[in-house]
Coordinates of C-alpha atoms and ligand atoms in Angstrom, one line a residue:
M131 CA 112.7 65.7 123.1
S132 CA 113.2 67.5 126.1
E133 CA 110.5 68.3 128.6
G134 CA 108.4 71.0 127.1
E135 CA 109.2 70.2 123.5
R136 CA 107.0 69.0 121.4
A137 CA 107.2 67.1 117.9
T138 CA 106.7 70.5 115.1
V139 CA 105.2 69.8 111.4
I140 CA 108.0 71.0 108.7
V141 CA 105.5 72.0 106.2
D142 CA 106.3 70.0 103.0
G143 CA 105.4 73.2 99.9
M144 CA 106.4 71.5 97.2
A145 CA 104.3 68.5 98.0
L146 CA 100.9 71.2 98.8
A147 CA 102.2 73.0 95.8
N148 CA 102.1 70.1 93.2
E149 CA 97.9 68.5 94.7
L150 CA 96.9 72.9 93.8
R151 CA 98.5 72.3 90.3
E152 CA 96.9 69.6 89.2
A153 CA 93.4 70.3 90.4
L154 CA 94.2 73.7 88.0
R155 CA 95.3 71.4 85.0
I156 CA 92.6 69.3 85.1
E157 CA 90.9 72.9 84.9
V158 CA 92.7 73.9 82.5
A159 CA 93.0 70.6 80.9
S160 CA 88.7 71.1 80.8
I161 CA 88.6 74.5 79.3
V162 CA 90.4 73.5 76.7
A163 CA 88.8 70.9 76.0
R164 CA 86.1 72.9 74.9
G165 CA 87.4 74.9 72.2
L166 CA 88.4 77.5 74.1
R167 CA 92.5 79.0 74.5
A168 CA 94.6 78.8 77.5
P169 CA 95.2 81.0 79.9
C170 CA 98.3 83.7 79.8
L171 CA 100.7 85.4 81.5
A172 CA 102.7 87.5 80.7
V173 CA 105.9 88.0 83.1
V174 CA 107.8 92.0 82.9
L175 CA 111.4 91.4 83.2
V176 CA 113.1 94.9 83.4
G177 CA 117.3 93.8 84.0
D178 CA 119.0 90.0 85.0
N179 CA 118.5 90.3 88.8
P180 CA 119.8 86.2 88.7
A181 CA 116.9 85.7 91.9
S182 CA 114.2 87.5 89.3
L183 CA 115.9 85.0 86.1
S184 CA 115.5 82.3 89.2
Y185 CA 111.3 83.5 90.0
I186 CA 110.6 83.6 86.4
R187 CA 112.1 80.3 85.3
G188 CA 110.0 78.8 87.5
K189 CA 107.1 80.9 87.2
R190 CA 107.7 80.0 83.2
R191 CA 107.5 76.0 84.0
A192 CA 104.6 76.3 86.4
C193 CA 102.4 77.6 83.5
E194 CA 103.6 75.3 81.4
R195 CA 103.1 72.5 83.3
A196 CA 99.4 73.6 84.2
G197 CA 99.0 74.0 80.4
M198 CA 98.7 77.9 80.9
A199 CA 100.3 80.0 78.0
S200 CA 103.3 82.2 79.1
R201 CA 104.7 85.3 78.0
E202 CA 107.5 86.8 78.5
H203 CA 108.8 90.8 78.0
D204 CA 112.6 91.4 78.6
L205 CA 113.7 95.2 78.4
P206 CA 117.5 95.9 79.6
A207 CA 118.5 97.4 83.5
T208 CA 118.6 100.8 80.8
A209 CA 114.6 100.8 79.6
T210 CA 113.1 104.0 80.9
Q211 CA 109.5 104.8 82.8
H212 CA 108.0 105.7 79.7
E213 CA 109.5 102.0 78.1
V214 CA 108.4 99.8 80.6
E215 CA 105.1 101.9 81.2
S216 CA 104.1 101.6 77.6
V217 CA 104.8 97.4 77.5
V218 CA 101.8 97.0 80.3
A219 CA 99.6 99.5 78.7
E220 CA 100.3 97.3 75.3
L221 CA 99.8 94.1 77.9
N222 CA 96.7 95.3 78.6
A223 CA 95.1 95.9 75.7
D224 CA 96.4 92.6 74.8
D225 CA 93.4 90.1 74.7
S226 CA 95.0 87.2 75.4
V227 CA 96.8 88.1 77.8
D228 CA 94.4 87.2 81.3
G229 CA 97.6 87.7 84.3
I230 CA 100.6 91.0 84.5
L231 CA 103.5 90.3 87.0
V232 CA 105.9 93.2 86.7
Q233 CA 109.2 91.4 88.5
L234 CA 110.3 93.1 91.2
P235 CA 112.8 94.7 92.4
L236 CA 112.5 97.5 89.1
P237 CA 116.2 98.7 88.7
K238 CA 117.2 101.9 89.9
P239 CA 115.9 104.5 89.4
L240 CA 112.3 103.2 87.9
D241 CA 109.5 103.5 90.4
A242 CA 107.9 100.3 90.6
S243 CA 104.1 101.5 92.2
G244 CA 103.8 104.1 88.8
V245 CA 104.5 100.9 86.6
I246 CA 102.2 99.0 89.3
L247 CA 99.5 101.8 89.0
A248 CA 99.7 101.0 85.0
I249 CA 98.6 98.0 85.3
D250 CA 95.2 97.0 84.3
P251 CA 93.4 96.3 87.9
A252 CA 91.6 93.3 86.1
K253 CA 95.2 91.8 85.2
D254 CA 97.1 92.4 88.6
V255 CA 97.8 88.7 89.8
D256 CA 100.0 90.2 91.9
G257 CA 97.2 92.5 93.9
L258 CA 99.3 94.7 94.2
H259 CA 97.3 97.2 92.0
P260 CA 95.3 100.0 94.8
E261 CA 92.2 99.2 93.2
N262 CA 93.0 95.4 94.3
A263 CA 94.9 96.4 97.5
G264 CA 92.0 99.0 98.0
R265 CA 89.5 96.2 97.7
L266 CA 91.3 93.6 99.9
V267 CA 91.1 96.8 102.8
A268 CA 87.4 97.0 101.6
G269 CA 86.1 92.9 101.9
L270 CA 85.7 92.9 98.5
P271 CA 86.0 90.4 96.1
G272 CA 89.3 91.1 93.6
L273 CA 93.1 90.1 93.1
R274 CA 94.9 88.8 96.4
P275 CA 99.2 89.0 96.1
C276 CA 100.2 85.2 95.9
T277 CA 102.4 84.8 98.8
P278 CA 99.3 85.6 101.4
L279 CA 97.6 83.3 99.7
G280 CA 100.1 80.9 100.0
I281 CA 100.3 81.4 103.7
L282 CA 96.4 81.2 104.1
E283 CA 97.4 78.2 102.1
V284 CA 99.8 76.4 104.2
L285 CA 97.6 77.6 107.5
D286 CA 94.6 75.5 106.5
R287 CA 96.0 72.5 104.8
H288 CA 97.5 71.9 108.3
G289 CA 93.9 72.9 110.1
V290 CA 95.3 75.6 111.6
R291 CA 92.2 77.6 113.5
L292 CA 92.5 81.3 112.9
E293 CA 89.8 82.3 114.7
G294 CA 90.4 84.1 117.8
A295 CA 93.7 83.2 117.6
H296 CA 96.6 86.2 117.7
A297 CA 99.0 86.3 115.0
V298 CA 101.8 87.9 114.6
V299 CA 103.6 89.5 111.5
V300 CA 106.1 90.7 111.4
G301 CA 107.4 93.1 108.2
R302 CA 104.8 95.2 106.8
S303 CA 106.1 95.2 103.4
T304 CA 103.4 95.8 100.7
L305 CA 104.2 92.1 98.8
V306 CA 103.7 90.2 102.2
G307 CA 103.1 91.9 105.7
K308 CA 99.9 94.6 105.3
P309 CA 98.6 91.9 102.8
V310 CA 98.7 88.8 104.8
A311 CA 96.9 90.7 108.3
L312 CA 94.0 91.3 106.3
L313 CA 93.6 88.6 104.9
L314 CA 94.1 87.6 108.2
V315 CA 91.8 89.7 110.1
E316 CA 89.1 88.7 107.9
R317 CA 89.4 84.8 109.4
N318 CA 88.7 86.4 112.5
A319 CA 93.0 86.2 114.1
T320 CA 93.3 89.3 116.5
V321 CA 96.6 90.3 114.7
T322 CA 99.8 92.5 115.2
I323 CA 101.7 93.7 112.3
C324 CA 105.2 94.2 114.2
H325 CA 108.1 96.6 112.2
S326 CA 111.8 97.6 112.7
R327 CA 110.6 100.0 115.3
T328 CA 108.3 98.0 117.1
R329 CA 109.3 98.0 121.2
D330 CA 109.9 94.3 122.3
L331 CA 109.8 92.6 119.1
A332 CA 110.8 88.9 121.4
G333 CA 108.1 89.6 123.8
V334 CA 105.4 90.4 121.1
C335 CA 106.2 87.7 119.2
R336 CA 105.8 85.0 122.0
E337 CA 102.5 85.5 122.9
A338 CA 101.6 84.3 119.0
D339 CA 99.8 81.5 118.4
V340 CA 100.3 81.9 115.3
L341 CA 103.9 83.9 113.8
V342 CA 104.3 84.6 110.4
A343 CA 107.4 86.1 110.1
A344 CA 107.8 88.5 106.6
A345 CA 111.2 90.5 108.0
G346 CA 113.9 89.9 105.3
S347 CA 116.1 89.5 107.8
P348 CA 118.5 87.1 108.2
L349 CA 117.8 84.5 111.3
L350 CA 115.9 87.8 113.3
L351 CA 113.2 85.5 115.2
K352 CA 114.5 83.0 118.1
G353 CA 113.8 80.1 119.1
D354 CA 113.0 81.1 122.0
W355 CA 110.8 83.9 120.5
I356 CA 108.7 81.1 119.7
K357 CA 105.2 79.8 122.3
L358 CA 104.9 76.5 122.4
G359 CA 102.8 75.0 119.6
A360 CA 102.5 78.3 117.9
A361 CA 102.7 77.9 113.4
V362 CA 105.4 79.5 112.9
V363 CA 105.3 80.3 108.5
D364 CA 108.8 81.7 107.9
I365 CA 108.6 83.5 104.3
G366 CA 112.5 85.0 103.9
V367 CA 114.6 84.5 101.6
N368 CA 118.7 85.0 102.5
V369 CA 121.6 83.8 102.0
I370 CA 124.4 83.5 105.0
D371 CA 127.6 82.4 103.9
G372 CA 126.5 80.4 100.8
R373 CA 123.5 78.7 102.3
Q374 CA 119.8 79.9 102.4
V375 CA 118.1 80.9 105.8
G376 CA 114.6 81.9 106.8
D377 CA 114.1 85.3 109.2
V378 CA 113.1 82.4 111.5
D379 CA 115.7 80.6 113.1
F380 CA 114.6 77.3 111.5
D381 CA 116.6 74.6 114.1
A382 CA 115.7 76.4 117.1
A383 CA 112.0 76.5 116.4
L384 CA 111.7 72.9 116.2
G385 CA 110.8 71.3 119.2
R386 CA 109.0 74.7 119.7
A387 CA 106.4 75.5 117.2
S388 CA 103.6 72.6 116.0
L389 CA 103.9 73.7 112.4
L390 CA 107.0 75.3 111.0
T391 CA 107.1 76.4 107.3
P392 CA 111.1 75.7 105.9
S393 CA 113.2 78.6 104.2
R394 CA 113.3 76.2 100.6
G395 CA 110.3 73.9 99.4
G396 CA 107.7 76.0 101.8
V397 CA 105.5 79.2 101.1
G398 CA 107.7 79.8 97.9
P399 CA 106.5 77.0 95.7
L400 CA 102.5 77.9 97.3
T401 CA 103.5 81.6 96.1
I402 CA 103.4 79.9 92.4
T403 CA 100.7 77.5 92.8
M404 CA 98.1 81.1 93.4
L405 CA 99.6 82.7 90.9
L406 CA 98.5 80.4 88.8
H407 CA 95.3 80.0 90.7
N408 CA 94.6 84.3 89.6
T409 CA 95.7 83.9 86.6
L410 CA 92.6 80.6 85.9
A411 CA 90.8 83.6 88.5
A412 CA 91.5 86.8 86.2
Y413 CA 91.3 84.0 82.5
R414 CA 87.8 83.7 84.2
R415 CA 86.3 87.5 85.6
R416 CA 87.1 88.3 82.0
T417 CA 86.0 85.6 78.8
G418 CA 83.1 84.5 81.3
A419 CA 85.0 80.6 80.7
Ligands
GUN1070 N1 109.8 89.8 93.6 C1 109.8 88.5 94.4 N2 108.0 88.4 94.6 C2 107.5 88.8 94.7 C3 106.5 88.4 93.6 O1 105.4 87.8 94.3 N3 105.8 89.3 92.4 C4 106.5 90.0 92.2 N4 106.1 90.1 90.9 N5 107.4 90.4 91.7 C5 108.4 89.9 93.3

C-alpha cells in the first residue's frame, strides 16, 4: 500500500444477507408453528427479459428458504395495460397475498406508473406506490423501497456514521436514488443528489464521506473521485465485454475507500432480503399476527 492509501473493507453482502434471512426464517417458522399461514409474495412478470428472469429466480429461492409462500404470474410481452392491471387487481383482492411486486422494467408500450398505482399500498413491498413514496417524504411509517433499505443496512452493519456526514447520491431514480437520499436525510446526513446534468460531478463526489453510486453507468466513478476513507456503496450492475462491473471503478477505489461494495455480491443479496422483510412487515400489518 503506498502512502495515503488505506485498507478497504470489501462488503460481503451475501454473508450479511444470510444472517438476516436466517432471522426472518426463524420469525416465519414461529408464525407457522402457531398454526397461522406463512406470508406470501406474488411476483408479476411481463415478458421474458433475461435479467428479470434471473432476479425472479433469486426472489423465489429466497422466499422458499425463508419459509414464505411465493406465487408467480407470468404474462406475455404482448399483454395490454388492462390485462396487467387486472392481474394486480386480483392480487389486491386475494386475502392470502401479502406482497405484490411487479418486476420492472415493463416491456414497451406498458406504463409502469399506471401499474404501480394499481397496487394496494398495503401490499406494495417495493415501496413504489405514490402513497408509500409520500409517506417516506412525510416521515410517516410505510413500506420503503428494498435497495435503499439494503444500502442503509450495509452502512449500519459496518458502523458507518451517518449523522452529520456528507452523503452524495449519484442517480435520481424513483427506485433507488431519490428514496435512499430521503432515508439518509432521515438519519441526519447532509445529502447531495447528483445526476447526468450535475456540473463538476467529480468535484462533488470528492466531498463525499458516504458515496452511493446508482447511476447505471459502467465505471462512471473514477478512483480519484473518492475521498480517502469514504464509504462507497455501488449498486451498479453493468456488463462490459461479458464482465459484470459497477458504476464505480472497483480496482481504483481499493486503497482509497474505507468500505466498498462489489457489483456482484454487494447490495444485491440485501435487496432481496429487504423484499422478504417488507413482505413479512406487510403480512403482520394486514393480519395483526
Ligand atoms: N427491477 C430491478 N430491480 C427491481 C426492484 O427492486 N423492483 C422491481 N419491481 N423491479 C426491479
